[in-house]
CSV table of C-alpha atoms in Angstrom, one decimal:
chain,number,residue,atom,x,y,z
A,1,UNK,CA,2.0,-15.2,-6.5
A,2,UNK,CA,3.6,-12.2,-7.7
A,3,UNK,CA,4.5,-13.5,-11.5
A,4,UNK,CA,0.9,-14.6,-11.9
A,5,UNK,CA,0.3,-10.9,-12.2
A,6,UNK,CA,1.9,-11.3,-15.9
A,7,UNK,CA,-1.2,-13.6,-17.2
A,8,UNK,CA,-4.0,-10.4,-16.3
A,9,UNK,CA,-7.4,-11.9,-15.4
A,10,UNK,CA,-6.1,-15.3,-15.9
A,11,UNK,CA,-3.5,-15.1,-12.8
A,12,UNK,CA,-5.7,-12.5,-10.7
A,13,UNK,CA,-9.1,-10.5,-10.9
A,14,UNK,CA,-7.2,-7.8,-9.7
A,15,UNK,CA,-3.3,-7.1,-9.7
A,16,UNK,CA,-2.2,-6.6,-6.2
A,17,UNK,CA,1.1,-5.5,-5.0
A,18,UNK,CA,2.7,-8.1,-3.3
A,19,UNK,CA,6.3,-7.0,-2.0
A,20,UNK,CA,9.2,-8.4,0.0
A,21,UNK,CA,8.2,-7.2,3.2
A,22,UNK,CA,5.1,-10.0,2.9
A,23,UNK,CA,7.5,-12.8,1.8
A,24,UNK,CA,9.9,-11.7,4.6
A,25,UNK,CA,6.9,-12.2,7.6
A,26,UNK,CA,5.9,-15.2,6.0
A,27,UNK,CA,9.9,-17.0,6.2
A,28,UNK,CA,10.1,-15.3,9.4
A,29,UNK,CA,6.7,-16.7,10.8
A,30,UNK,CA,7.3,-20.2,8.8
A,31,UNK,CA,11.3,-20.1,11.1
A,32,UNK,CA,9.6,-19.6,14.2
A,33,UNK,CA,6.8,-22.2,14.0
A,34,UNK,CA,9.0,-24.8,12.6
A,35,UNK,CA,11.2,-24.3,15.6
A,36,UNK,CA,8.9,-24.3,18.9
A,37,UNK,CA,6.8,-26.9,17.6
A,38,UNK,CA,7.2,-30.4,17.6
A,39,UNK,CA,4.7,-31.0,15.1
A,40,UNK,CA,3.9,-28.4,12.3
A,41,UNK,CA,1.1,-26.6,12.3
A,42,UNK,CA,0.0,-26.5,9.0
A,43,UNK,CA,-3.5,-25.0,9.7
A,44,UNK,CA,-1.7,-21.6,11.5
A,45,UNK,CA,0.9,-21.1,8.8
A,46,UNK,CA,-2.0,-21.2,6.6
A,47,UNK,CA,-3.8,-19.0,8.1
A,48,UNK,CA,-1.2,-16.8,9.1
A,49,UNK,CA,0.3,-16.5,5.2
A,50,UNK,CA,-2.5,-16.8,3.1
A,51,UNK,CA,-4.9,-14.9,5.2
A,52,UNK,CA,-3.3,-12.6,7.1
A,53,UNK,CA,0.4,-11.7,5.4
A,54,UNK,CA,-0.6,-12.1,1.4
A,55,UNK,CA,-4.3,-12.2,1.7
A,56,UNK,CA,-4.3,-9.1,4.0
A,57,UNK,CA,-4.0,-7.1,0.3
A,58,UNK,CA,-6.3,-9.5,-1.1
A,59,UNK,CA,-10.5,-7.6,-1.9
A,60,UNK,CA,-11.6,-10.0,-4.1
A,61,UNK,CA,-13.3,-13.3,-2.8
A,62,UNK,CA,-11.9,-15.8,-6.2
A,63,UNK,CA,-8.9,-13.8,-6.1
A,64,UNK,CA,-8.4,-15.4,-1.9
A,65,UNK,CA,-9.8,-18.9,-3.2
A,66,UNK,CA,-6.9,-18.9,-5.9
A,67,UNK,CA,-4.3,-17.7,-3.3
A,68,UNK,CA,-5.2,-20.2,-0.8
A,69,UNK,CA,-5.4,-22.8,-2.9
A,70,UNK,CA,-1.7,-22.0,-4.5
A,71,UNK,CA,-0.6,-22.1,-0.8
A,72,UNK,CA,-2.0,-25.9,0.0
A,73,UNK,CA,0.6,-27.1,-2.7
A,74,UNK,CA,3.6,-25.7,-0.8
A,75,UNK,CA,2.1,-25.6,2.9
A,76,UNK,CA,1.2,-29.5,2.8
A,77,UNK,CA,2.1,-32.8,5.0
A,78,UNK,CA,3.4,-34.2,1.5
A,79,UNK,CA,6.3,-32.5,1.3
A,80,UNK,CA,7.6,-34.0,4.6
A,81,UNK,CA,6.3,-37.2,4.0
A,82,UNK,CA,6.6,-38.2,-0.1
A,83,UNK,CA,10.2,-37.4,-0.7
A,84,UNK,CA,9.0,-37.7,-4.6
A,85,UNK,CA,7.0,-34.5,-3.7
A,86,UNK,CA,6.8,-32.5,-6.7
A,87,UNK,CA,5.6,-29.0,-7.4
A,88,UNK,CA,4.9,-29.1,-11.2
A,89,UNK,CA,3.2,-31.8,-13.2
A,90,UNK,CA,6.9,-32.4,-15.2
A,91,UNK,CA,8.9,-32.8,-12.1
A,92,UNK,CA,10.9,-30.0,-12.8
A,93,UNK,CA,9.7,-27.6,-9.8
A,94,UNK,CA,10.0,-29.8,-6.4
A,95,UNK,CA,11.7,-29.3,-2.7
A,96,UNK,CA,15.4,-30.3,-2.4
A,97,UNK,CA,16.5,-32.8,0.0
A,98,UNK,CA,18.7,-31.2,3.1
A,99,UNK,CA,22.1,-30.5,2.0
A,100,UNK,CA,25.2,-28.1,2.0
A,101,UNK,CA,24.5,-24.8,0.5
A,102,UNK,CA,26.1,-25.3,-2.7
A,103,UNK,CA,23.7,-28.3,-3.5
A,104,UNK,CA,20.8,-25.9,-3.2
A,105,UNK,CA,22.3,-23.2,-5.2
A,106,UNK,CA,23.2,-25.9,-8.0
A,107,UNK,CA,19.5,-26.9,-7.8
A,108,UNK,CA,18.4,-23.6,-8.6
A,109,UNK,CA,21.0,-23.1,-11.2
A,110,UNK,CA,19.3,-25.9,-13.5
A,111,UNK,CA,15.4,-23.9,-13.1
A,112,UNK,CA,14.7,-22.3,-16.3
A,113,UNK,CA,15.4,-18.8,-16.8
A,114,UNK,CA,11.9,-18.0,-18.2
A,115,UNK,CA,9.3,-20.1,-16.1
A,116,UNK,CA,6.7,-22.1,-18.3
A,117,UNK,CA,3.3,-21.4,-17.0
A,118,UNK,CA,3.2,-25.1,-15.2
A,119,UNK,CA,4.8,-24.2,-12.0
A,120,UNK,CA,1.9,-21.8,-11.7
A,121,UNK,CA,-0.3,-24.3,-12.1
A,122,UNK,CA,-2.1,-22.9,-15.3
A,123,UNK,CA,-2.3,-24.1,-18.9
A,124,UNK,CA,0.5,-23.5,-22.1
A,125,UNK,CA,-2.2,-21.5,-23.6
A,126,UNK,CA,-1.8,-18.8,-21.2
A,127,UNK,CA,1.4,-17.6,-22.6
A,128,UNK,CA,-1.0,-17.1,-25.4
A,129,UNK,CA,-3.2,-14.9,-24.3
A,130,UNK,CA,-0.9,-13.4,-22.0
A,131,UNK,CA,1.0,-12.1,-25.7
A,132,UNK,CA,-2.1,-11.4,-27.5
A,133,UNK,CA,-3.0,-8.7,-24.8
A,134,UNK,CA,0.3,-7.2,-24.9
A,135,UNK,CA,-0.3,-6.8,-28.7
A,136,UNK,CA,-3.7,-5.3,-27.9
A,137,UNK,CA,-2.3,-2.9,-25.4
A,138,UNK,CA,0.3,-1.2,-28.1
A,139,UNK,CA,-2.3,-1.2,-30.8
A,140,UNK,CA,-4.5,0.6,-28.5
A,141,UNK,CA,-1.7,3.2,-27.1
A,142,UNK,CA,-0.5,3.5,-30.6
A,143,UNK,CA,-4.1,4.6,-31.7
A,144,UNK,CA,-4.6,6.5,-28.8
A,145,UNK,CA,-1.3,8.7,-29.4
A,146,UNK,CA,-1.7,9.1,-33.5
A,147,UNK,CA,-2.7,12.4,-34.9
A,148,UNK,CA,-6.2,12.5,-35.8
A,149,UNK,CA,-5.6,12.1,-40.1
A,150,UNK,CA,-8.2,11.1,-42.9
A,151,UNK,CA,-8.4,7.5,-44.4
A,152,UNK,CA,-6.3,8.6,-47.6
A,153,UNK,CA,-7.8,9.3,-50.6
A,154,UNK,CA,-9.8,12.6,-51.3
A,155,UNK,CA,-11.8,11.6,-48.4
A,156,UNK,CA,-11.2,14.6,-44.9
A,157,UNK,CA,-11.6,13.2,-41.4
A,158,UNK,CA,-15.2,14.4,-41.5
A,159,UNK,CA,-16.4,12.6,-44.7
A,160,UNK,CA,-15.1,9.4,-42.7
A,161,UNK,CA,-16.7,10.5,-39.3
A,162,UNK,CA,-20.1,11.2,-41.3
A,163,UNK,CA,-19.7,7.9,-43.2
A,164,UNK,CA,-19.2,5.9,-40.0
A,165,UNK,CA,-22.3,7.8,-38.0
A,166,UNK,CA,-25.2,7.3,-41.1
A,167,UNK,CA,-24.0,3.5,-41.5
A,168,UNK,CA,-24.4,3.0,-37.9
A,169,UNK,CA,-27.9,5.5,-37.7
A,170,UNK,CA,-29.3,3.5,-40.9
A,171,UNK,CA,-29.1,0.1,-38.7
A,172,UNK,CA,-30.6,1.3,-35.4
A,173,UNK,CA,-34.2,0.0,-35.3
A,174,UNK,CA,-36.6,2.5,-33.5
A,175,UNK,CA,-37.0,2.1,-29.9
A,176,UNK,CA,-39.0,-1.0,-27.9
A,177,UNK,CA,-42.5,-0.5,-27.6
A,178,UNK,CA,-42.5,-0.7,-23.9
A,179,UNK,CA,-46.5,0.3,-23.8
A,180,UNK,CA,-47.0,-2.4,-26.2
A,181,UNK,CA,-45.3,-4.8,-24.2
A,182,UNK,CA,-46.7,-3.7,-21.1
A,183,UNK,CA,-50.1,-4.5,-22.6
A,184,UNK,CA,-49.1,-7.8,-24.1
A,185,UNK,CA,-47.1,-9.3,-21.0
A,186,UNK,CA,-48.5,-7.6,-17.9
A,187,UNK,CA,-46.8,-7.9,-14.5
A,188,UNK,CA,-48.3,-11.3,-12.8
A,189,UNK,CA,-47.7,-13.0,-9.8
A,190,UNK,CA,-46.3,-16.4,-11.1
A,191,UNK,CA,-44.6,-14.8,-13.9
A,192,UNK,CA,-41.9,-12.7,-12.7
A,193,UNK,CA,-40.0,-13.0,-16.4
A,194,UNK,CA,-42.7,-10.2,-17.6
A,195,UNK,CA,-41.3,-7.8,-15.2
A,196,UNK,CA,-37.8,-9.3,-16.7
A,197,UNK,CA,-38.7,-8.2,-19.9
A,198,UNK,CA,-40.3,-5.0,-19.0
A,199,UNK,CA,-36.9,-3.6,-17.2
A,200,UNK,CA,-34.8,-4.4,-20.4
A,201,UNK,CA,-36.9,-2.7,-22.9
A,202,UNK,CA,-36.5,0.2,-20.9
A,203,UNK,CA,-32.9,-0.3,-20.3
A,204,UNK,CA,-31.7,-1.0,-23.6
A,205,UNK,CA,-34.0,1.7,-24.9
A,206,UNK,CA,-32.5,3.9,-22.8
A,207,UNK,CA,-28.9,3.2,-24.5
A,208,UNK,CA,-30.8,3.0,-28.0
A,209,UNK,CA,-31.7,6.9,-27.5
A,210,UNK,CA,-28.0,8.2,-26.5
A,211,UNK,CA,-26.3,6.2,-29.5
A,212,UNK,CA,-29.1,7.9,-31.6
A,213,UNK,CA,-29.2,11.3,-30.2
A,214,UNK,CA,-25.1,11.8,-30.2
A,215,UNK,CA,-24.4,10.7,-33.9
A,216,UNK,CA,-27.4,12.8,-34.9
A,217,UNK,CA,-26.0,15.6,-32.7
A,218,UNK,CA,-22.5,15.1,-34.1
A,219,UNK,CA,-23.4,14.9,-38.0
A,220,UNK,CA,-24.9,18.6,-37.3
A,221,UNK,CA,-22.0,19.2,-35.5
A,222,UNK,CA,-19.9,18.5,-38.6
A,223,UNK,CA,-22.4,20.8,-40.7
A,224,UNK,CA,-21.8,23.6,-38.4
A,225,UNK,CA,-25.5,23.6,-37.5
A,226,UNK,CA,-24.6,22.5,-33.6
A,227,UNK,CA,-21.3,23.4,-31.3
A,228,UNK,CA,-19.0,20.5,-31.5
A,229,UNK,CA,-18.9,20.2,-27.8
A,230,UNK,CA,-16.3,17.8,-25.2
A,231,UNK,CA,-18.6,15.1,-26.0
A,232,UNK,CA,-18.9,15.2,-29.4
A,233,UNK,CA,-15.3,15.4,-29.5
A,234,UNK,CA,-14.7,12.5,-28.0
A,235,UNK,CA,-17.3,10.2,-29.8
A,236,UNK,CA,-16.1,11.4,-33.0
A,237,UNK,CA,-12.2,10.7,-31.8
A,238,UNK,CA,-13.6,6.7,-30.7
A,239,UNK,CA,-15.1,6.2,-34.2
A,240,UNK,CA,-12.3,6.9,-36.1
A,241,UNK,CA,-10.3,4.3,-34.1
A,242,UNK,CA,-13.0,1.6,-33.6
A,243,UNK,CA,-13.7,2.3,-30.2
A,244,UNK,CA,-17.1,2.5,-28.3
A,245,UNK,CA,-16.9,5.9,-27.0
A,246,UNK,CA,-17.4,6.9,-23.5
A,247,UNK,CA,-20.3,8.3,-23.2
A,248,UNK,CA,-22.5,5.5,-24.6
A,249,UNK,CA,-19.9,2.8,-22.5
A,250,UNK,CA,-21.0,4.8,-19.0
A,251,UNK,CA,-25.1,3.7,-19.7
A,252,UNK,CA,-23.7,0.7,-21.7
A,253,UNK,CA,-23.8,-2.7,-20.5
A,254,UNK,CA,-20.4,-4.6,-19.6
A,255,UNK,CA,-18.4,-5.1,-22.9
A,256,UNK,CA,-14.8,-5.1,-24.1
A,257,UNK,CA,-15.7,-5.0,-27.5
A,258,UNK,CA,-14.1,-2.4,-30.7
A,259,UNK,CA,-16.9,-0.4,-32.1
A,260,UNK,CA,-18.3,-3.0,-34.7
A,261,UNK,CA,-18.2,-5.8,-33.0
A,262,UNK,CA,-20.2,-4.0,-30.0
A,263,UNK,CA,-22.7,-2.7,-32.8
A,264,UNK,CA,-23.4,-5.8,-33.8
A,265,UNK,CA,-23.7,-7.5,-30.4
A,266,UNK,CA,-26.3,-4.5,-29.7
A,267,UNK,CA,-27.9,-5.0,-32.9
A,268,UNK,CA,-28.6,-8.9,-31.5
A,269,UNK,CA,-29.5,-7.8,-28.2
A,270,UNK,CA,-32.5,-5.6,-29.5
A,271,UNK,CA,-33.3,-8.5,-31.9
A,272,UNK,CA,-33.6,-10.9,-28.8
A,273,UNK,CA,-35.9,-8.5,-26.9
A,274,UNK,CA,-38.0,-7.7,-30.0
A,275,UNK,CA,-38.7,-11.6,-30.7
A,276,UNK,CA,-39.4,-12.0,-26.7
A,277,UNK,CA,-42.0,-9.3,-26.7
A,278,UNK,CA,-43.5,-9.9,-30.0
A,279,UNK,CA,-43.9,-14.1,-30.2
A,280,UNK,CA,-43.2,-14.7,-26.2
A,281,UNK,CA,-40.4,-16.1,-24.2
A,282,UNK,CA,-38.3,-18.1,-25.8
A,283,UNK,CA,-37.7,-22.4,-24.7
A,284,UNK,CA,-34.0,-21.4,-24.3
A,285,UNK,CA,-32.9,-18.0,-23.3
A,286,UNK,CA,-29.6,-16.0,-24.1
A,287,UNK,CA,-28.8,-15.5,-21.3
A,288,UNK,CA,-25.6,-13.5,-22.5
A,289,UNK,CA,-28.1,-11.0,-24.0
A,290,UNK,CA,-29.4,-9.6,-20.6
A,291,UNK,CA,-28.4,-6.0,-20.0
A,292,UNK,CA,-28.9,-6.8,-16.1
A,293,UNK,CA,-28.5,-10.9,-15.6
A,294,UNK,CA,-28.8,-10.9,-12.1
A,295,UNK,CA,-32.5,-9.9,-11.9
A,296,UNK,CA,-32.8,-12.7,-14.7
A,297,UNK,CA,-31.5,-14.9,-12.6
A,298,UNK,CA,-33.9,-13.6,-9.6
A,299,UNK,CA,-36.6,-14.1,-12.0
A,300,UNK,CA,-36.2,-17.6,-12.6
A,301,UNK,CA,-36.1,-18.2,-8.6
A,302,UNK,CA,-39.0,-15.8,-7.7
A,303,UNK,CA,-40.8,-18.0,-10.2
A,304,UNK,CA,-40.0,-21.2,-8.6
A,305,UNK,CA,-40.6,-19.7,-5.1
A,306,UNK,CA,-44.0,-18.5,-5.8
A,307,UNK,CA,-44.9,-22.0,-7.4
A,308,UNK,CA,-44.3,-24.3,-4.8
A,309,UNK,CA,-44.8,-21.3,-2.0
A,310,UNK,CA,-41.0,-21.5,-0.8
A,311,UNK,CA,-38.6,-18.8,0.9
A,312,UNK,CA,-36.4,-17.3,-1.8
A,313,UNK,CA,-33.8,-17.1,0.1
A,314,UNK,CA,-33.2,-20.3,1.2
A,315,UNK,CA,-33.1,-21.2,-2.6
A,316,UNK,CA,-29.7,-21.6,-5.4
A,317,UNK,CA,-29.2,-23.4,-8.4
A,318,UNK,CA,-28.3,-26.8,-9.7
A,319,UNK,CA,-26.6,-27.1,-13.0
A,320,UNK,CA,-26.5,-29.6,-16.1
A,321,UNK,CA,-25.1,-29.5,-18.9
A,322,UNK,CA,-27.4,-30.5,-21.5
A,323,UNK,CA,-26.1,-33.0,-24.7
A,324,UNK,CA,-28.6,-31.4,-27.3
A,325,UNK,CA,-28.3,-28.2,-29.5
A,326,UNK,CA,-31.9,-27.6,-29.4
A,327,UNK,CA,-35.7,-27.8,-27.5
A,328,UNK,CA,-38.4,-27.2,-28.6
A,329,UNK,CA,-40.0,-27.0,-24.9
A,330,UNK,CA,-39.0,-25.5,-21.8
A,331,UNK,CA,-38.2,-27.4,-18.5
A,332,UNK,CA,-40.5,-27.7,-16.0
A,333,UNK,CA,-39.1,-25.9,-13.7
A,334,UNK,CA,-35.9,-23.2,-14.1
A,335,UNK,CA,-35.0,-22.4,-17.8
A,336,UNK,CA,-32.4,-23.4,-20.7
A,337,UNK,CA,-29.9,-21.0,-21.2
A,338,UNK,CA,-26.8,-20.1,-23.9
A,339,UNK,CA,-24.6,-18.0,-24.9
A,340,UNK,CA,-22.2,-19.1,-22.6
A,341,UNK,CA,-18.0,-19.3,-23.0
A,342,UNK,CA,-15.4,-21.1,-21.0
A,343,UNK,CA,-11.9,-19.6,-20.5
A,344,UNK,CA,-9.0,-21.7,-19.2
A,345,UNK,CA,-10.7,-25.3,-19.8
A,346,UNK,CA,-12.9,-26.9,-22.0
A,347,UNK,CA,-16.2,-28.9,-21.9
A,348,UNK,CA,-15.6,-32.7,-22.8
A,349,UNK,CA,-18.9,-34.1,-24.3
A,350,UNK,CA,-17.6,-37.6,-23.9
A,351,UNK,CA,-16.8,-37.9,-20.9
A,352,UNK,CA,-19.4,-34.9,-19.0
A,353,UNK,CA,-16.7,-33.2,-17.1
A,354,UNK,CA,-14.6,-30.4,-17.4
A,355,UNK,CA,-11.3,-31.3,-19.5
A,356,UNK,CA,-8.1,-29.8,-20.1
A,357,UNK,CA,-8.5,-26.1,-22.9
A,358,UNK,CA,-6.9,-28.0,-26.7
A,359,UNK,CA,-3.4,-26.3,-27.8
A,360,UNK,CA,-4.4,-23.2,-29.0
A,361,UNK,CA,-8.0,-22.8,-28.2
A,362,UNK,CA,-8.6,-19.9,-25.3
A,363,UNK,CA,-12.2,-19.8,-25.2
A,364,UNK,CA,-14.8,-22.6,-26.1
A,365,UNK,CA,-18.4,-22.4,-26.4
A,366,UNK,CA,-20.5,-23.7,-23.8
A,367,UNK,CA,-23.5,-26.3,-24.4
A,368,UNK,CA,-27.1,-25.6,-23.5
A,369,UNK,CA,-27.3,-25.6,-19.5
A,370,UNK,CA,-30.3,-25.8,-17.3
A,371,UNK,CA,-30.3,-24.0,-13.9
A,372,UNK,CA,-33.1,-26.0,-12.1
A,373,UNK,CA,-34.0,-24.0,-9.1
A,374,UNK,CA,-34.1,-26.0,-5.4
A,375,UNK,CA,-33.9,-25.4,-2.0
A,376,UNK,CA,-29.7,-25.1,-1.1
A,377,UNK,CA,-30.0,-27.6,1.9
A,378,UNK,CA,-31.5,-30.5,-0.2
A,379,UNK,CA,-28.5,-30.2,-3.1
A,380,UNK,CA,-26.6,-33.7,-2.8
A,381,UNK,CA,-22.6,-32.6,-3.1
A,382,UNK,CA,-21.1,-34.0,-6.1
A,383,UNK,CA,-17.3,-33.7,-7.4
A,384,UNK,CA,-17.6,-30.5,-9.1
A,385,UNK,CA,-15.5,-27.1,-9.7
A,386,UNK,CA,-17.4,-24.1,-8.5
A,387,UNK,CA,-16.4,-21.8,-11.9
A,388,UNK,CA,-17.4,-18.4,-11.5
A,389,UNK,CA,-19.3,-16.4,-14.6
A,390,UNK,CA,-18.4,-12.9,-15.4
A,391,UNK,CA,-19.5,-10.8,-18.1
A,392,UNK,CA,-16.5,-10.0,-19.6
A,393,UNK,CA,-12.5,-11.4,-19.8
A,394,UNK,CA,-11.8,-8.5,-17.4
A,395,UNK,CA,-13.7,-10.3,-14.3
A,396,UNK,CA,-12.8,-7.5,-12.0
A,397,UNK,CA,-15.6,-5.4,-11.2
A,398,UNK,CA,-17.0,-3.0,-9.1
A,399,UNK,CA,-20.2,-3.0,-6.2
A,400,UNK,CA,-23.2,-1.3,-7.8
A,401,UNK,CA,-25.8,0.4,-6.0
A,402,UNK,CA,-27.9,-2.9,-6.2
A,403,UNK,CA,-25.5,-4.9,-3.7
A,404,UNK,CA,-24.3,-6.7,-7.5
A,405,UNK,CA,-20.6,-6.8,-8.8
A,406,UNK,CA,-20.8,-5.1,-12.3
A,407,UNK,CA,-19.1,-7.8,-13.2
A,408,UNK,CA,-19.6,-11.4,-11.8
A,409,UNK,CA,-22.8,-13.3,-12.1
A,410,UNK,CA,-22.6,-16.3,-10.2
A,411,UNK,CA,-21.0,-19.4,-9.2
A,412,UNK,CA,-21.8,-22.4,-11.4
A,413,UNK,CA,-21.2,-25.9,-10.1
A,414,UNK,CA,-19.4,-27.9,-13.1
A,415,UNK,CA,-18.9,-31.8,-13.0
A,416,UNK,CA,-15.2,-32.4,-12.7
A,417,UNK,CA,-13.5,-35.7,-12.2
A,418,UNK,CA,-9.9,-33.2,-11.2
A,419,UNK,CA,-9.7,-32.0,-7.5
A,420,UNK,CA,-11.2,-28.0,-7.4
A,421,UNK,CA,-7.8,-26.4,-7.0
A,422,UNK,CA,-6.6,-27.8,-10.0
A,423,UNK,CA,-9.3,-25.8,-12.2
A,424,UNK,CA,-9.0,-22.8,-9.1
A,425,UNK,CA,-4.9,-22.1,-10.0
A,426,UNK,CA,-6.1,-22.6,-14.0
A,427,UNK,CA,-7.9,-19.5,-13.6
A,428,UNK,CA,-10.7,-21.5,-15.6
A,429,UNK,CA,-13.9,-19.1,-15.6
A,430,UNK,CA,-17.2,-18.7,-17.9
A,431,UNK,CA,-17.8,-15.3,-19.5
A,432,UNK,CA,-20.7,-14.6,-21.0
A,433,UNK,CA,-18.9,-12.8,-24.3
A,434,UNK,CA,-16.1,-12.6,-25.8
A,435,UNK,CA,-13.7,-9.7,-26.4
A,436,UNK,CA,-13.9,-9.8,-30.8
């Protein structure tokens, strides 16, 4: 549990300090059990390790699935019972028979030195991405630390920093007409995706206003027409290294992003609320685009509830994963969304289940899928993988005032024909953006 720490997001949501004194408890406990029972009591150890000993340190609820589940492989009746027990898919990773000391330490002596990310339980492609963020973190401290220099060329830092700050001014369309909108999509009873609509303008306008109001304020400021205050400073030090600065990240939503890429993903975001309040809601949302996707996501089932006069509360989601590109009208009831990635696994379209991730390939799109609204105690339980969705490949977040992580979404149920903890010790999750 401790080495999973290596992968980031991929091995845990959040990196906890595990330490000897837990493993020490855990052998001790394990001793004890194993010699005043007759049978072994499987369910206490369990509980006792993985709740109690490891998952004492444990906050975050996917973070205590994954541990528990990592547990079953090594706390299980199979490893009394199949003497071909093996820990690893390869065989390499398994329980020694009883023996002298020496046999056990020249069982240990043939384990690899560096451990391949299968005794885990997670895919080769890890080790990828577990590299390519190690790259990303020296870039970044290596940018961080760097003197603050011109481009080369008879070009000074501020004819770069004014450069950077009209390009990105000349592409910001004026704000959302929220009054316009207002008037056009009214709040309604049976159409709570007005209300949707109406809270983003004035969100994302809301962001629109700071972007604009700081890079006008810091092209004075490099006139000498304004003080170039703390602020300033700092947006001016992020756009010279491609980085969204902070002041526009703390009323931002979610996003990992450099500078252009985020620009560009705003630029689309405004698009996507323009076209909604000018020509309507669209047949198949993005739902990736949503500054606040949980009250989306409310939307959809106040909109059900208030159709066929239903408690909210007792109602959830089913999800399917749709075979076409396109629609050209919406579902009955619940919506088509996209926009959607998966990280650790891949959709198969062949077979309709969740397959392994190619060589290679980190992320892969996600079809069109329908969340179809329902009342929770009618769902008929299928094999599936409950994959969680975050907003970004850092998963971790924290509790807003709402009662919302600023970070997960929710749970979608995914037909899989592997059992759950194989996809839960993949780490396999949806995000709803990338980090380029």
């Amino acid at each position: 549990v401790q080495e999973r720490r290596k992968f980031g997001p991929l091995g845990w949501n959040i990196p906890y300090e595990f330490n000897e004194s837990d493993l020490s408890i855990s052998v001790r406990q394990l001793q004890m059990f194993l010699l005043e029972y007759d049978d072994v009591p499987y369910a206490a150890l369990t509980y006792l390790t993985g709740q109690c000993n490891y998952g004492g340190r444990v906050t975050d609820e996917k973070d205590r699935r994954c541990l528990m589940s990592i547990l079953s492989n090594f706390y299980s009746p199979a490893i009394v019972e199949d003497k071909n027990y093996k820990f690893s898919p390869t065989g390499l990773y398994y329980a020694p028979p009883a023996g002298t000391h020496e046999s056990f330490l020249e069982y240990v002596s043939t384990l690899p030195l560096a451990q391949s990310p299968e005794v885990f339980g997670m895919h080769d492609n890890v080790d990828i991405s577990r590299e390519l963020a190690g790259t990303k973190q020296l870039f970044d401290s290596i940018l961080t630390t760097q003197a603050r220099t011109s481009g080369g060329g008879d070009k000074t830092t501020d004819d770069v920093l004014s450069e950077i700050s009209a390009d990105i001014l000349s592409q910001l369309p004026p704000d959302l007409d929220y009054e316009k909108a207002q008037e056009r999509w009214p709040v309604q009873y049976l159409e709570s995706m007005n209300t949707v609509l109406l809270q983003e303008v004035i969100r994302f306008n809301r962001l629109l206003r700071i972007v604009r109001s700081t890079l006008q304020a810091l092209q004075k400021a490099i006139k000498g027409l304004v003080v170039m205050s703390a602020e300033l400073e700092d947006v001016a030090s992020s756009l010279l290294i491609g980085k969204v600065p902070a002041s526009w990240a703390a009323q931002s939503y979610p996003s990992l992003k450099p500078l252009g890429s985020y620009m560009q993903d705003f630029l689309a975001r405004l698009r996507f609320l323009n076209s909604w309040s000018e020509s309507g809601s669209p047949v198949v949302y993005w739902i990736s685009g949503f500054f606040f996707t949980q009250s989306f996501l409310t939307g959809v089932l106040q909109n059900y509830a208030r159709k066929h006069t239903l408690p909210i509360d007792a109602l959830g989601f089913e999800f399917e994963v749709m075979s076409r590109d396109d629609y050209d009208c919406k579902p009955e009831d619940g919506v088509y969304v996209n926009g959607l990635f998966v990280e650790g696994a891949r959709w198969d379209p062949e077979t309709r289940v969740l397959g392994e991730a190619l060589p290679k390939v980190l992320i892969e799109p996600m079809p069109i899928l329908w969340l179809r609204p329902g009342v929770v105690a009618d769902f008929q339980p299928k094999p599936s993988y409950l994959c969680p969705v975050y907003k970004t490949s850092a998963r971790r977040g924290t509790l807003s005032t709402t009662g919302h992580s600023t970070n997960y979404v929710l749970s979608m149920s995914l037909p899989s024909d592997k059992p759950e903890g194989h996809w839960v010790n993949r780490g396999v999750a949806i995000l709803c953006g990338t980090d380029d």
